Amino acid sequence: MSHTPGPWEVQSHGHDFWVDTPCDPPQHRQDICRMSFRMTDHKVSADNARLIAAAPELLAALIDVSNAYQKMFDVMPAAWQTYDHIVNAAIAKATGQ
């Protein structure tokens, strides 16, 4: 899987939110996406931008949880095994699998 490594950050510029990441040289930033709230609610656009900016950390956390589940799958309660499927489905969606 290949994506721009985190951290991704939210910047507010007028009617837009930019999700971007620092790069080299430090004064430059690599754009990930732009959210405009001209056609939507400002709060919804801000919330969407924050969710997108958290994506690298969320994906890494889900992969860690999945790895832990795999080590304990046979001894974990059946109800918890459902979460393993949910976690793996989210990882598959994020990685295009």
PDB file of C-alpha atoms in Angstrom:
ATOM      1  CA  MET A   1       0.000   0.000   0.000  1.00  0.00           C
ATOM      2  CA  SER A   2       1.235   3.422  -0.873  1.00  0.00           C
ATOM      3  CA  HIS A   3      -0.034   6.725   0.474  1.00  0.00           C
ATOM      4  CA  THR A   4       1.468   9.973   1.642  1.00  0.00           C
ATOM      5  CA  PRO A   5       2.791   9.308   5.135  1.00  0.00           C
ATOM      6  CA  GLY A   6       1.358  11.245   8.062  1.00  0.00           C
ATOM      7  CA  PRO A   7       1.024  13.346   9.952  1.00  0.00           C
ATOM      8  CA  TRP A   8      -1.701  15.033   7.940  1.00  0.00           C
ATOM      9  CA  GLU A   9      -2.881  18.392   9.223  1.00  0.00           C
ATOM     10  CA  VAL A  10      -5.885  20.655   8.652  1.00  0.00           C
ATOM     11  CA  GLN A  11      -5.306  24.240   7.544  1.00  0.00           C
ATOM     12  CA  SER A  12      -8.124  26.769   7.221  1.00  0.00           C
ATOM     13  CA  HIS A  13      -7.968  29.190   4.272  1.00  0.00           C
ATOM     14  CA  GLY A  14     -10.982  31.446   3.776  1.00  0.00           C
ATOM     15  CA  HIS A  15     -13.859  29.250   2.598  1.00  0.00           C
ATOM     16  CA  ASP A  16     -11.686  26.141   2.343  1.00  0.00           C
ATOM     17  CA  PHE A  17      -9.994  23.582   4.536  1.00  0.00           C
ATOM     18  CA  TRP A  18      -6.801  21.996   3.244  1.00  0.00           C
ATOM     19  CA  VAL A  19      -5.542  18.666   4.469  1.00  0.00           C
ATOM     20  CA  ASP A  20      -1.821  18.626   3.917  1.00  0.00           C
ATOM     21  CA  THR A  21       1.471  17.407   5.303  1.00  0.00           C
ATOM     22  CA  PRO A  22       4.796  19.109   5.911  1.00  0.00           C
ATOM     23  CA  CYS A  23       7.595  18.302   3.488  1.00  0.00           C
ATOM     24  CA  ASP A  24      11.123  19.432   2.781  1.00  0.00           C
ATOM     25  CA  PRO A  25      11.881  22.335   2.857  1.00  0.00           C
ATOM     26  CA  PRO A  26       9.713  22.899   5.951  1.00  0.00           C
ATOM     27  CA  GLN A  27       7.951  25.996   4.595  1.00  0.00           C
ATOM     28  CA  HIS A  28       6.428  23.850   1.827  1.00  0.00           C
ATOM     29  CA  ARG A  29       3.439  21.562   2.302  1.00  0.00           C
ATOM     30  CA  GLN A  30       2.137  18.656   0.243  1.00  0.00           C
ATOM     31  CA  ASP A  31      -1.601  18.879  -0.401  1.00  0.00           C
ATOM     32  CA  ILE A  32      -3.710  15.816   0.341  1.00  0.00           C
ATOM     33  CA  CYS A  33      -7.141  17.324  -0.376  1.00  0.00           C
ATOM     34  CA  ARG A  34      -9.222  20.470  -0.147  1.00  0.00           C
ATOM     35  CA  MET A  35     -12.638  20.778   1.479  1.00  0.00           C
ATOM     36  CA  SER A  36     -14.795  23.737   0.530  1.00  0.00           C
ATOM     37  CA  PHE A  37     -17.701  24.821   2.706  1.00  0.00           C
ATOM     38  CA  ARG A  38     -19.186  27.222   0.176  1.00  0.00           C
ATOM     39  CA  MET A  39     -21.780  24.580  -0.681  1.00  0.00           C
ATOM     40  CA  THR A  40     -21.931  22.804   2.706  1.00  0.00           C
ATOM     41  CA  ASP A  41     -22.031  23.656   6.371  1.00  0.00           C
ATOM     42  CA  HIS A  42     -18.748  25.026   7.789  1.00  0.00           C
ATOM     43  CA  LYS A  43     -18.806  22.615  10.763  1.00  0.00           C
ATOM     44  CA  VAL A  44     -19.441  19.592   8.539  1.00  0.00           C
ATOM     45  CA  SER A  45     -16.541  20.557   6.272  1.00  0.00           C
ATOM     46  CA  ALA A  46     -14.253  21.074   9.274  1.00  0.00           C
ATOM     47  CA  ASP A  47     -15.285  17.716  10.762  1.00  0.00           C
ATOM     48  CA  ASN A  48     -14.708  15.976   7.410  1.00  0.00           C
ATOM     49  CA  ALA A  49     -11.275  17.579   7.082  1.00  0.00           C
ATOM     50  CA  ARG A  50     -10.278  16.455  10.588  1.00  0.00           C
ATOM     51  CA  LEU A  51     -11.448  12.901   9.863  1.00  0.00           C
ATOM     52  CA  ILE A  52      -9.428  12.803   6.634  1.00  0.00           C
ATOM     53  CA  ALA A  53      -6.377  14.223   8.433  1.00  0.00           C
ATOM     54  CA  ALA A  54      -6.597  11.432  11.030  1.00  0.00           C
ATOM     55  CA  ALA A  55      -6.653   8.699   8.342  1.00  0.00           C
ATOM     56  CA  PRO A  56      -2.968   7.634   8.519  1.00  0.00           C
ATOM     57  CA  GLU A  57      -3.084   7.269  12.309  1.00  0.00           C
ATOM     58  CA  LEU A  58      -6.472   5.524  12.219  1.00  0.00           C
ATOM     59  CA  LEU A  59      -5.241   3.032   9.620  1.00  0.00           C
ATOM     60  CA  ALA A  60      -2.070   2.320  11.603  1.00  0.00           C
ATOM     61  CA  ALA A  61      -4.133   1.760  14.762  1.00  0.00           C
ATOM     62  CA  LEU A  62      -6.506  -0.617  12.956  1.00  0.00           C
ATOM     63  CA  ILE A  63      -3.566  -2.622  11.607  1.00  0.00           C
ATOM     64  CA  ASP A  64      -2.133  -2.876  15.137  1.00  0.00           C
ATOM     65  CA  VAL A  65      -5.518  -4.006  16.492  1.00  0.00           C
ATOM     66  CA  SER A  66      -5.855  -6.567  13.697  1.00  0.00           C
ATOM     67  CA  ASN A  67      -2.400  -7.964  14.433  1.00  0.00           C
ATOM     68  CA  ALA A  68      -3.236  -8.249  18.138  1.00  0.00           C
ATOM     69  CA  TYR A  69      -6.551  -9.955  17.328  1.00  0.00           C
ATOM     70  CA  GLN A  70      -4.780 -12.495  15.124  1.00  0.00           C
ATOM     71  CA  LYS A  71      -2.492 -13.490  17.999  1.00  0.00           C
ATOM     72  CA  MET A  72      -5.455 -13.990  20.342  1.00  0.00           C
ATOM     73  CA  PHE A  73      -8.283 -14.936  17.957  1.00  0.00           C
ATOM     74  CA  ASP A  74      -8.680 -18.528  19.217  1.00  0.00           C
ATOM     75  CA  VAL A  75      -8.987 -17.491  22.864  1.00  0.00           C
ATOM     76  CA  MET A  76     -11.027 -14.305  22.545  1.00  0.00           C
ATOM     77  CA  PRO A  77     -14.776 -14.379  23.235  1.00  0.00           C
ATOM     78  CA  ALA A  78     -16.929 -14.973  20.154  1.00  0.00           C
ATOM     79  CA  ALA A  79     -18.516 -11.529  20.491  1.00  0.00           C
ATOM     80  CA  TRP A  80     -15.081  -9.930  20.105  1.00  0.00           C
ATOM     81  CA  GLN A  81     -14.400 -11.945  16.962  1.00  0.00           C
ATOM     82  CA  THR A  82     -17.050  -9.823  15.232  1.00  0.00           C
ATOM     83  CA  TYR A  83     -14.844  -6.782  15.797  1.00  0.00           C
ATOM     84  CA  ASP A  84     -11.983  -8.554  14.030  1.00  0.00           C
ATOM     85  CA  HIS A  85     -14.152  -8.738  10.898  1.00  0.00           C
ATOM     86  CA  ILE A  86     -15.159  -5.072  11.242  1.00  0.00           C
ATOM     87  CA  VAL A  87     -11.528  -3.987  11.689  1.00  0.00           C
ATOM     88  CA  ASN A  88     -10.366  -6.028   8.699  1.00  0.00           C
ATOM     89  CA  ALA A  89     -13.188  -4.664   6.517  1.00  0.00           C
ATOM     90  CA  ALA A  90     -12.139  -1.087   7.370  1.00  0.00           C
ATOM     91  CA  ILE A  91      -8.492  -1.907   6.583  1.00  0.00           C
ATOM     92  CA  ALA A  92      -9.539  -3.449   3.262  1.00  0.00           C
ATOM     93  CA  LYS A  93     -11.577  -0.362   2.374  1.00  0.00           C
ATOM     94  CA  ALA A  94      -8.664   1.958   3.209  1.00  0.00           C
ATOM     95  CA  THR A  95      -6.126  -0.113   1.296  1.00  0.00           C
ATOM     96  CA  GLY A  96      -8.300  -0.959  -1.693  1.00  0.00           C
ATOM     97  CA  GLN A  97      -8.267  -4.700  -1.084  1.00  0.00           C
TER      98      GLN A  97
END
